[in-house]
Short mmCIF file of N, CA, C and O in Angstrom, two decimals:
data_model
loop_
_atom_site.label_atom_id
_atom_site.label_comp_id
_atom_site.label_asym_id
_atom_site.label_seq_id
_atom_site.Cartn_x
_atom_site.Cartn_y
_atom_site.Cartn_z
N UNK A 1 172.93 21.06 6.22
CA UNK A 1 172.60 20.76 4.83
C UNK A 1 172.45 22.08 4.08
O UNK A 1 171.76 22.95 4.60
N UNK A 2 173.08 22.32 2.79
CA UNK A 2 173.06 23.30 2.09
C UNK A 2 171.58 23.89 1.42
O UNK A 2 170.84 22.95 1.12
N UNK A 3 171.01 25.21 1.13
CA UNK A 3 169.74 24.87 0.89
C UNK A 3 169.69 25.13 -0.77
O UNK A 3 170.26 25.91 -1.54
N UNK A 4 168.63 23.97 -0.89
CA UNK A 4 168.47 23.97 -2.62
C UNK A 4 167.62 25.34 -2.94
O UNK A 4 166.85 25.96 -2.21
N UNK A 5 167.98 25.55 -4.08
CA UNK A 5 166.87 26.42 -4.76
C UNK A 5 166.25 25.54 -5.98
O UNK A 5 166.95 24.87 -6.74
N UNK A 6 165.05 25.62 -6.06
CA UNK A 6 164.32 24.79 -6.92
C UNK A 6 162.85 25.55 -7.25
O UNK A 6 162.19 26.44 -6.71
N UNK A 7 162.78 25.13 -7.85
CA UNK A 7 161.29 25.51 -8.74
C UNK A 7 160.75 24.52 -9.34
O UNK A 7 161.12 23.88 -10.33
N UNK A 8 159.57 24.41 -8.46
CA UNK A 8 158.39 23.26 -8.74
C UNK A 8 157.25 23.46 -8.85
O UNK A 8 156.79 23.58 -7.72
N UNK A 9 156.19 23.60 -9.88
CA UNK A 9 154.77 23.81 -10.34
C UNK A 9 154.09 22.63 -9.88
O UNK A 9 154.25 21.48 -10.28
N UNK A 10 153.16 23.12 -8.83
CA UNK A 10 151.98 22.06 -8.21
C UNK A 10 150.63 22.36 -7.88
O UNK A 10 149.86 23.18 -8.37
N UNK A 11 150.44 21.23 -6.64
CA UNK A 11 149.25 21.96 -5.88
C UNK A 11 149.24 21.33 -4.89
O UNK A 11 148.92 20.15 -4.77
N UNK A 12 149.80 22.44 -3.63
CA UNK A 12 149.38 22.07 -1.86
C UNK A 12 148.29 21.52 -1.65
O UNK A 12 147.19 21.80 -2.13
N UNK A 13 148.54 20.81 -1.03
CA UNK A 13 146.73 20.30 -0.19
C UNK A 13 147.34 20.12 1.16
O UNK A 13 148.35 19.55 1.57
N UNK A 14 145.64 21.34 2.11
CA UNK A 14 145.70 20.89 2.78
C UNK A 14 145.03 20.36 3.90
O UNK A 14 143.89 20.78 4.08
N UNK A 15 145.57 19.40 4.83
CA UNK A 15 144.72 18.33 5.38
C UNK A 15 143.91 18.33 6.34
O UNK A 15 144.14 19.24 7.12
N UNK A 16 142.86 17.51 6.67
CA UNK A 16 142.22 17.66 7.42
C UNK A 16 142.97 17.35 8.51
O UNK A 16 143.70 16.41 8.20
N UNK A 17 143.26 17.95 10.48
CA UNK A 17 143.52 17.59 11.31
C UNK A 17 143.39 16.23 11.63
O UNK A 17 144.39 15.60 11.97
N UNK A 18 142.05 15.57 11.54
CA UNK A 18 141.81 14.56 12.15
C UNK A 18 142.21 13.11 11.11
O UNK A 18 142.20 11.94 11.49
N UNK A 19 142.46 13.48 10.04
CA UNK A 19 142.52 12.48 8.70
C UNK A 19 144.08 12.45 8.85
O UNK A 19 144.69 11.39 8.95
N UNK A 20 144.62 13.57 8.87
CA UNK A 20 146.10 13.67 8.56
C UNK A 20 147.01 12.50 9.17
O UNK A 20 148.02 12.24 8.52
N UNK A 21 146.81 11.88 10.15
CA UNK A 21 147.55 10.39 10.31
C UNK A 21 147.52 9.58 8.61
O UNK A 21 148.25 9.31 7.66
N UNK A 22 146.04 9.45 9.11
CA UNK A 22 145.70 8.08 7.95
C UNK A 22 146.48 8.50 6.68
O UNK A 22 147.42 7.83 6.24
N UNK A 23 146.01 9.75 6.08
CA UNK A 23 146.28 9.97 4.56
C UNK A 23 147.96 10.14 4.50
O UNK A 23 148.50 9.73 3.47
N UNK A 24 148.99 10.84 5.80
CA UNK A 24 150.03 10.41 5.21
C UNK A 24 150.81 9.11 5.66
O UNK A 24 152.01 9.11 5.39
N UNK A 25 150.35 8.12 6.25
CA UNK A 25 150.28 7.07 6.42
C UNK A 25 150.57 6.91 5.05
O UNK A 25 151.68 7.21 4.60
N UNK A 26 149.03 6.14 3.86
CA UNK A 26 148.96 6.01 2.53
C UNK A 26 149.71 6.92 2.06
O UNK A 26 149.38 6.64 0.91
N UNK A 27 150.32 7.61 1.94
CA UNK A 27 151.37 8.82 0.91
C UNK A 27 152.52 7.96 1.60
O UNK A 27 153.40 7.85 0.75
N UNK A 28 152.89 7.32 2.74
CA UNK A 28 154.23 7.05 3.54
C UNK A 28 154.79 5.37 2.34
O UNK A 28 155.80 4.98 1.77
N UNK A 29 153.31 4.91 2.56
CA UNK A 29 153.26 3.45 1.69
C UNK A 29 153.52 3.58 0.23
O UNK A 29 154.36 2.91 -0.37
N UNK A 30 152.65 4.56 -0.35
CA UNK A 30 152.69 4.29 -2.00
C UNK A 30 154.20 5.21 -2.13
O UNK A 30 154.65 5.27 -3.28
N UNK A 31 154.95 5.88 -1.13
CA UNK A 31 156.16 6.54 -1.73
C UNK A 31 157.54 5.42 -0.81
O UNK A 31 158.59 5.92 -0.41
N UNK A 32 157.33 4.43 -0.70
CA UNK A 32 157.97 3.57 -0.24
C UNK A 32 159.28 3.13 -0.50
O UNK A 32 160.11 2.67 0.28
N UNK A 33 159.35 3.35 -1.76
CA UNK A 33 160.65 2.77 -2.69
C UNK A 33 161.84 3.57 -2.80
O UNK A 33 162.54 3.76 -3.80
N UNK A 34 162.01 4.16 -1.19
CA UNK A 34 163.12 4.80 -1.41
C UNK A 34 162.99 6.62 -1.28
O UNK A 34 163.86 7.48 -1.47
N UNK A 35 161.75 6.73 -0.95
CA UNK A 35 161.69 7.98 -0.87
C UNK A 35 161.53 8.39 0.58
O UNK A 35 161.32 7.71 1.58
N UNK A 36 161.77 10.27 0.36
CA UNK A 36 162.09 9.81 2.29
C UNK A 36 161.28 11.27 2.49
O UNK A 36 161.44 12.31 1.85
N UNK A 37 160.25 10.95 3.69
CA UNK A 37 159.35 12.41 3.89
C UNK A 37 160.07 13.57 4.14
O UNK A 37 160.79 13.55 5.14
N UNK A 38 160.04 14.78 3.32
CA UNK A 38 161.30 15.90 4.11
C UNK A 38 159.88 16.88 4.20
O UNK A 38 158.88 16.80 3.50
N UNK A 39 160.13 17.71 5.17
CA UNK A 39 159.45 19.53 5.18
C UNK A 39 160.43 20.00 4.39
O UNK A 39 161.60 19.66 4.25
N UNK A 40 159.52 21.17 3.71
CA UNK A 40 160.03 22.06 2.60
C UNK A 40 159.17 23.49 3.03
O UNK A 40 158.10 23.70 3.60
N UNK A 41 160.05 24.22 2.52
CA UNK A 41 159.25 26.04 2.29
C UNK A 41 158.74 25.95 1.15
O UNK A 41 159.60 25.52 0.38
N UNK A 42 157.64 26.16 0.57
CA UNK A 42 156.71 26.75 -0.57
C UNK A 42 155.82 27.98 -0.32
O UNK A 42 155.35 28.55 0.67
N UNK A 43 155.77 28.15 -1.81
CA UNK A 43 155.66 29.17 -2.12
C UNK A 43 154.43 29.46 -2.63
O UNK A 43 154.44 29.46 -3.86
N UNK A 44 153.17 29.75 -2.05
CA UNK A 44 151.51 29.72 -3.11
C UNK A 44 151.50 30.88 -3.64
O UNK A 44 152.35 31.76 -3.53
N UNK A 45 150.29 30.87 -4.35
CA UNK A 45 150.12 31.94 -5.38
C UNK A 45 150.04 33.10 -4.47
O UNK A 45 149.34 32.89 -3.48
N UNK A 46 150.63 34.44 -4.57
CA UNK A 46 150.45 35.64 -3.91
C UNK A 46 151.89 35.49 -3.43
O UNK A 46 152.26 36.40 -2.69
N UNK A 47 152.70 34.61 -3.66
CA UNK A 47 154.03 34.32 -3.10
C UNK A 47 154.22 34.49 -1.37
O UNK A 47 155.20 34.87 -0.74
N UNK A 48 152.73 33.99 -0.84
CA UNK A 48 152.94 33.70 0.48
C UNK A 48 153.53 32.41 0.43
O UNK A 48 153.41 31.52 -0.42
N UNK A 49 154.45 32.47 1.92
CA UNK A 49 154.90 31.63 2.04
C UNK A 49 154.78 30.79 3.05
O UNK A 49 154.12 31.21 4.00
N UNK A 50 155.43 29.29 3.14
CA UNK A 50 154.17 28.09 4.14
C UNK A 50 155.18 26.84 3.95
O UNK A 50 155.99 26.61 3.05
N UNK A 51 154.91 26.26 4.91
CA UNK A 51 155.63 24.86 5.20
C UNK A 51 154.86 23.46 4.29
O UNK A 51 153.70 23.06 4.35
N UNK A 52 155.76 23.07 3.67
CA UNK A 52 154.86 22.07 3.28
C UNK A 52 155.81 20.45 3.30
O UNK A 52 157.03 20.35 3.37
N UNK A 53 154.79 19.32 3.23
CA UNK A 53 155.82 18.03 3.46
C UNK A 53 155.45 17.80 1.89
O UNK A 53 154.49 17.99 1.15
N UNK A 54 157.02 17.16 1.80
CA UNK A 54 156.99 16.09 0.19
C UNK A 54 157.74 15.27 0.24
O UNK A 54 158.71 15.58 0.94
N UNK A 55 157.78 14.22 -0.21
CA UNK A 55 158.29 12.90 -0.42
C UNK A 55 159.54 13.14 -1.76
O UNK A 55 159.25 13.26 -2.95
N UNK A 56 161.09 13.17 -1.15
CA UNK A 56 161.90 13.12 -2.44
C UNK A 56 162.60 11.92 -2.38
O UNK A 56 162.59 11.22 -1.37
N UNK A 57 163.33 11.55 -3.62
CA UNK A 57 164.00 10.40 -3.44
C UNK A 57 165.83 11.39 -3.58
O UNK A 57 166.22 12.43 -4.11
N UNK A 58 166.42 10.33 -2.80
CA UNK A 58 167.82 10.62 -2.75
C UNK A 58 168.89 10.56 -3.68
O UNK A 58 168.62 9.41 -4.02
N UNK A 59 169.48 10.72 -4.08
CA UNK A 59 170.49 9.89 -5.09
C UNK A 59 171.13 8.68 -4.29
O UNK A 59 171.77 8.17 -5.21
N UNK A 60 171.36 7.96 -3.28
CA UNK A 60 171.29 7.46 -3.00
C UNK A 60 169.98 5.87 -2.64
O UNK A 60 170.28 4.78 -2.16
N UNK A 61 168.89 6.26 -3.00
CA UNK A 61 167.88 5.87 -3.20
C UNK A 61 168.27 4.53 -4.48
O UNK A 61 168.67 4.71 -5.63
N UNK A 62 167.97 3.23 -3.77
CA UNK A 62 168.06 2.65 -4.73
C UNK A 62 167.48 2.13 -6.19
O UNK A 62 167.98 1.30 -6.95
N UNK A 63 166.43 2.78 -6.30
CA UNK A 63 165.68 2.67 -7.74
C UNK A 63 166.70 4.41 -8.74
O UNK A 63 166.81 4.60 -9.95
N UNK A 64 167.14 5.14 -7.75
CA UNK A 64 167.60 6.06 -8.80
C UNK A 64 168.54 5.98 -9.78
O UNK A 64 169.72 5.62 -9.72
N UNK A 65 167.93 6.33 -10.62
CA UNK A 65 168.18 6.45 -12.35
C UNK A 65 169.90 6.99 -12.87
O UNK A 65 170.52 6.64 -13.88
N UNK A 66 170.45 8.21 -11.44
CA UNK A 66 171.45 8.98 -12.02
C UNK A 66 171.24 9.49 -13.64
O UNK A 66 170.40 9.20 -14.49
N UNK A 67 172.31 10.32 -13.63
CA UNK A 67 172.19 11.12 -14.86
C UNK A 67 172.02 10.49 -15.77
O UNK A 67 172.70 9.50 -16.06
N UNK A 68 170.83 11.06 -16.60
CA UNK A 68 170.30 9.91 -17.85
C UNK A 68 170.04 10.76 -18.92
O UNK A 68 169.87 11.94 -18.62
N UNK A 69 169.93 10.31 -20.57
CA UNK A 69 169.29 11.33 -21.24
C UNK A 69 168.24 11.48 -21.59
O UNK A 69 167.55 10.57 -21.13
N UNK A 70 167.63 12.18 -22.20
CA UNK A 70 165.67 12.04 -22.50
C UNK A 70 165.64 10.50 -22.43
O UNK A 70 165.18 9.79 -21.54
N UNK A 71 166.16 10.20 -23.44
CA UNK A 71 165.28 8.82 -24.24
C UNK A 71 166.07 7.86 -22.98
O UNK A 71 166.13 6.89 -23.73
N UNK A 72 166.66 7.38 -21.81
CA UNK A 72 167.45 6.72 -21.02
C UNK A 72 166.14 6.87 -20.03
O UNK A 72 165.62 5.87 -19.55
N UNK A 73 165.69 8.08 -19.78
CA UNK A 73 164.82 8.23 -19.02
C UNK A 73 163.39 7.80 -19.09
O UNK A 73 162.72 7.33 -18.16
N UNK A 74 162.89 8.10 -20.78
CA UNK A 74 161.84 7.98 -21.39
C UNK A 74 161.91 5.71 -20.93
O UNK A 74 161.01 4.96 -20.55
N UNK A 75 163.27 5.47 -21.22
CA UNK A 75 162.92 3.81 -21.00
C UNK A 75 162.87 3.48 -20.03
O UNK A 75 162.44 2.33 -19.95
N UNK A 76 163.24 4.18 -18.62
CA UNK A 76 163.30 3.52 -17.70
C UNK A 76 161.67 3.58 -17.36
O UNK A 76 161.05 2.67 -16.81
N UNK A 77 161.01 5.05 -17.87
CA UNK A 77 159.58 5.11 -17.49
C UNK A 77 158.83 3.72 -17.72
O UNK A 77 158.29 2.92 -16.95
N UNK A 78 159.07 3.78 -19.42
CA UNK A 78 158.22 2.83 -19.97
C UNK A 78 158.47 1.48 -19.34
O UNK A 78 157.43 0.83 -19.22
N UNK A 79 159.58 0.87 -18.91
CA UNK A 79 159.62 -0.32 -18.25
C UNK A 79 159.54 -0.63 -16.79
O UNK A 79 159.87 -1.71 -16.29
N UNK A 80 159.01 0.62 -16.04
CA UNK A 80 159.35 0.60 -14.67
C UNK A 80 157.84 0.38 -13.77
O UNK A 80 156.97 0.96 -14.41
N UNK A 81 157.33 -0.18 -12.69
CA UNK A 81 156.29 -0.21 -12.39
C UNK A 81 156.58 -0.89 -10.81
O UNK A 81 157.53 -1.59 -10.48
N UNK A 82 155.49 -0.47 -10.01
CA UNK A 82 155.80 -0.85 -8.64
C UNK A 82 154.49 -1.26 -7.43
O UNK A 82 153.41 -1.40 -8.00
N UNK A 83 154.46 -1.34 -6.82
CA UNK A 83 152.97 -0.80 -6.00
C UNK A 83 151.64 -0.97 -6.05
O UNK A 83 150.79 -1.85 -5.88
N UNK A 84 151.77 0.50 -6.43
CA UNK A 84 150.73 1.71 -7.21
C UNK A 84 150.68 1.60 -8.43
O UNK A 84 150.03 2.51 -8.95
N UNK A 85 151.28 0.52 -9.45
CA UNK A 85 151.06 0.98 -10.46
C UNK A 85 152.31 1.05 -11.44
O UNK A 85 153.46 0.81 -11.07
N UNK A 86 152.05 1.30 -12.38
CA UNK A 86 153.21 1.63 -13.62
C UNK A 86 153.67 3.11 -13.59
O UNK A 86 152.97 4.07 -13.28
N UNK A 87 155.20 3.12 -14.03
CA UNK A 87 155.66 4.24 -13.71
C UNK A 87 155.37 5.30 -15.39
O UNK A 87 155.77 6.43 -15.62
N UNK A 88 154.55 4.40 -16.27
CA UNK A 88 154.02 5.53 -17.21
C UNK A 88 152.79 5.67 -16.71
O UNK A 88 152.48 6.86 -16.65
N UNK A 89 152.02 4.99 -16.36
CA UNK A 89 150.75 5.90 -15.82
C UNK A 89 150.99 6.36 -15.08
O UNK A 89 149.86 6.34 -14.58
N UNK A 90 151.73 7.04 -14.17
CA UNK A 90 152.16 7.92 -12.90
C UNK A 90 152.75 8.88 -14.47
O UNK A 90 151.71 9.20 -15.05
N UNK A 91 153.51 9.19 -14.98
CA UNK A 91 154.22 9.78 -15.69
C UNK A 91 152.89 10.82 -16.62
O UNK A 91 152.89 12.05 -16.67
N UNK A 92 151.83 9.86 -17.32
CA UNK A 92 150.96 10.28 -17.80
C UNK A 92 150.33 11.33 -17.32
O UNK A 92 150.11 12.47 -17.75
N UNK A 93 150.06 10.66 -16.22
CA UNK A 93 149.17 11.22 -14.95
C UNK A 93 149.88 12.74 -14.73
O UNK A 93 149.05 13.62 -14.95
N UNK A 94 150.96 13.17 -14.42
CA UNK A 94 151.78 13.92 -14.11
C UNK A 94 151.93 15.10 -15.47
O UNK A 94 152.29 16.25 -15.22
N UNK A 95 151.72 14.82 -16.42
CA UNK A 95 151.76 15.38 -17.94
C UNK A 95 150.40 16.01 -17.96
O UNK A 95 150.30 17.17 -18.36
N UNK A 96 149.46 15.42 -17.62
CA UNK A 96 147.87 15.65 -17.45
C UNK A 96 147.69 16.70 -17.01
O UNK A 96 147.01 17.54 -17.60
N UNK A 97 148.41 16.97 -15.57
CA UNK A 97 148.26 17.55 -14.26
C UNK A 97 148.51 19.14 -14.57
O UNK A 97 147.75 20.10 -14.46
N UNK A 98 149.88 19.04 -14.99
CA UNK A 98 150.67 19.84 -15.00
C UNK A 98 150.28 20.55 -16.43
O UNK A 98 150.52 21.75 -16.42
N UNK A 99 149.77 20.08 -17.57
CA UNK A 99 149.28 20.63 -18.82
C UNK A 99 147.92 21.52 -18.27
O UNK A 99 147.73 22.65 -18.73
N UNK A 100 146.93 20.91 -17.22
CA UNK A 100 145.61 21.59 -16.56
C UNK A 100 146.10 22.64 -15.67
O UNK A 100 145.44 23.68 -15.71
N UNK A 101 147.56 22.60 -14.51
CA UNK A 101 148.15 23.57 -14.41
C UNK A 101 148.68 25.17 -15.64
O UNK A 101 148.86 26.34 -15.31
N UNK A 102 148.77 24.68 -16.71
CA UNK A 102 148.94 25.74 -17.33
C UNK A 102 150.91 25.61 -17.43
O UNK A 102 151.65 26.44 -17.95
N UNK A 103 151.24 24.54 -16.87
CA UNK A 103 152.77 24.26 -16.64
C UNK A 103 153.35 24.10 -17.88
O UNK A 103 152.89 23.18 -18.56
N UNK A 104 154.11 24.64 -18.28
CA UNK A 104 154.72 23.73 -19.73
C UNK A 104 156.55 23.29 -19.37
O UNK A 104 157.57 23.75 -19.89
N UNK A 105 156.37 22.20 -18.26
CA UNK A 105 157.72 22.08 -18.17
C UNK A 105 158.72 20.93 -19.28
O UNK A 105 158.73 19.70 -19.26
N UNK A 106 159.57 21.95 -20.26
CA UNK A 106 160.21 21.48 -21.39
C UNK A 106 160.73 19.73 -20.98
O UNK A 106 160.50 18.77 -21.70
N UNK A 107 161.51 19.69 -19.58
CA UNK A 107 162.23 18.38 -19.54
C UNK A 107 161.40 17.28 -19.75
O UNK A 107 161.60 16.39 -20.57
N UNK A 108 160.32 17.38 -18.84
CA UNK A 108 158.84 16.55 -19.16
C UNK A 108 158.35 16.21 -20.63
O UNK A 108 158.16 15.06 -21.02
N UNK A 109 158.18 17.25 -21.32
CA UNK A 109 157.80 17.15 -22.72
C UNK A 109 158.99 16.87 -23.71
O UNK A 109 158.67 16.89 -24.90
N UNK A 110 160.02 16.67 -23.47
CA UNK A 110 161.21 15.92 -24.34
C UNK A 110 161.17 14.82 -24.16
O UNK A 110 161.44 14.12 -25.13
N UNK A 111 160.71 13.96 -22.52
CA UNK A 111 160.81 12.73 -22.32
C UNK A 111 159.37 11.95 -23.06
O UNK A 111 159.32 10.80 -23.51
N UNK A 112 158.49 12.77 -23.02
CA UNK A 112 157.32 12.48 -22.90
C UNK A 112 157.34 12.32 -24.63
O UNK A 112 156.38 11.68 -25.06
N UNK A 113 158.02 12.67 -25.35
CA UNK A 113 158.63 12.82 -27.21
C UNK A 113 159.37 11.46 -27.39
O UNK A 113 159.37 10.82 -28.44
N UNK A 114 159.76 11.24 -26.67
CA UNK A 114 160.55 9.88 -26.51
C UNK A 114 159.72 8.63 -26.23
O UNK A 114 159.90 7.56 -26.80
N UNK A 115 158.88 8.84 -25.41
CA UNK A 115 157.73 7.57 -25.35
C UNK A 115 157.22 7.31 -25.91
O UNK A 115 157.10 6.13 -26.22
N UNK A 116 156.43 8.50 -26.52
CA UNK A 116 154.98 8.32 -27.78
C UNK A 116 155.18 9.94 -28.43
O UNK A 116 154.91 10.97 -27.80
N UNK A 117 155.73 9.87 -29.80
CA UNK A 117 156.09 10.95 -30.33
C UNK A 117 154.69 11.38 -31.02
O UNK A 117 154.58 12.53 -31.44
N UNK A 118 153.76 10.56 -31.12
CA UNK A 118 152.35 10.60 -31.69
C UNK A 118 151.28 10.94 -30.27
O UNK A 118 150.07 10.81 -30.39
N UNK A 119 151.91 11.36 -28.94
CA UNK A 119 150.90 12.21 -28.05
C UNK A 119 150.48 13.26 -28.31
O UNK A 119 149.34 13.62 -28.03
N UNK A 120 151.44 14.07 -28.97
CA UNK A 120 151.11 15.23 -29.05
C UNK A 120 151.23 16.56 -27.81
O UNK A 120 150.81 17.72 -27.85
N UNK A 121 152.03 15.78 -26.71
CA UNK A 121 152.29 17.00 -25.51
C UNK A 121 153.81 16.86 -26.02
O UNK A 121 154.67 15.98 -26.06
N UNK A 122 153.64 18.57 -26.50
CA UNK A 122 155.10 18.48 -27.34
C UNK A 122 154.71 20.40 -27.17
O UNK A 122 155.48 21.24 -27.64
#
């Protein structure tokens, strides 16, 4: 497999030995719909570097969207929900996160213009 280069603003956690079944157990369930556990290299602050697991979905994955534009995307948010929940409160949630990160990622905040142009994360 070819390796991606990507750039992603977050936050590692990490787990307790003895918990670590259970909790990614629950991360295995609520990412269910198609997403598939991979190990990844990241990168923490000091640009040490460390193994970490994340849940991506495939293009192959059958809830995926394929190439969409803001507002294609902005609707699938607003009408999409599963689980865990609605896929704008996950979306919200994620805008929240990443604004307390100090993140200002533009694609996010174009879609996020498209939902509710009266939020104000712009």
């Amino acid at each position: 497999m070819p390796k991606m280069q990507a750039r992603c603003c977050g936050i590692a956690y990490q787990l307790p030995c003895a918990a670590a079944p259970e909790i990614l157990a629950a991360l295995d369930a609520r990412e269910q719909g198609g997403y598939q556990r991979r190990t990844v290299q990241i990168f923490l602050e000091g640009e040490r570097e460390t193994t970490a697991l994340t849940w991506i979905a495939p293009a192959n994955n059958p809830h995926f969207l394929g190439p969409a534009s803001s507002a294609g995307i902005a609707a699938q948010i607003a009408a999409a929900s599963g689980p865990s929940g609605t896929n704008l409160d996950y979306f919200e949630r994620l805008c929240m996160a990443l604004d307390n990160l100090g993140s200002r990622e533009p694609h996010l905040r174009r879609i996020a213009r498209w939902i509710n142009p009266q939020a104000g994360f712009a």
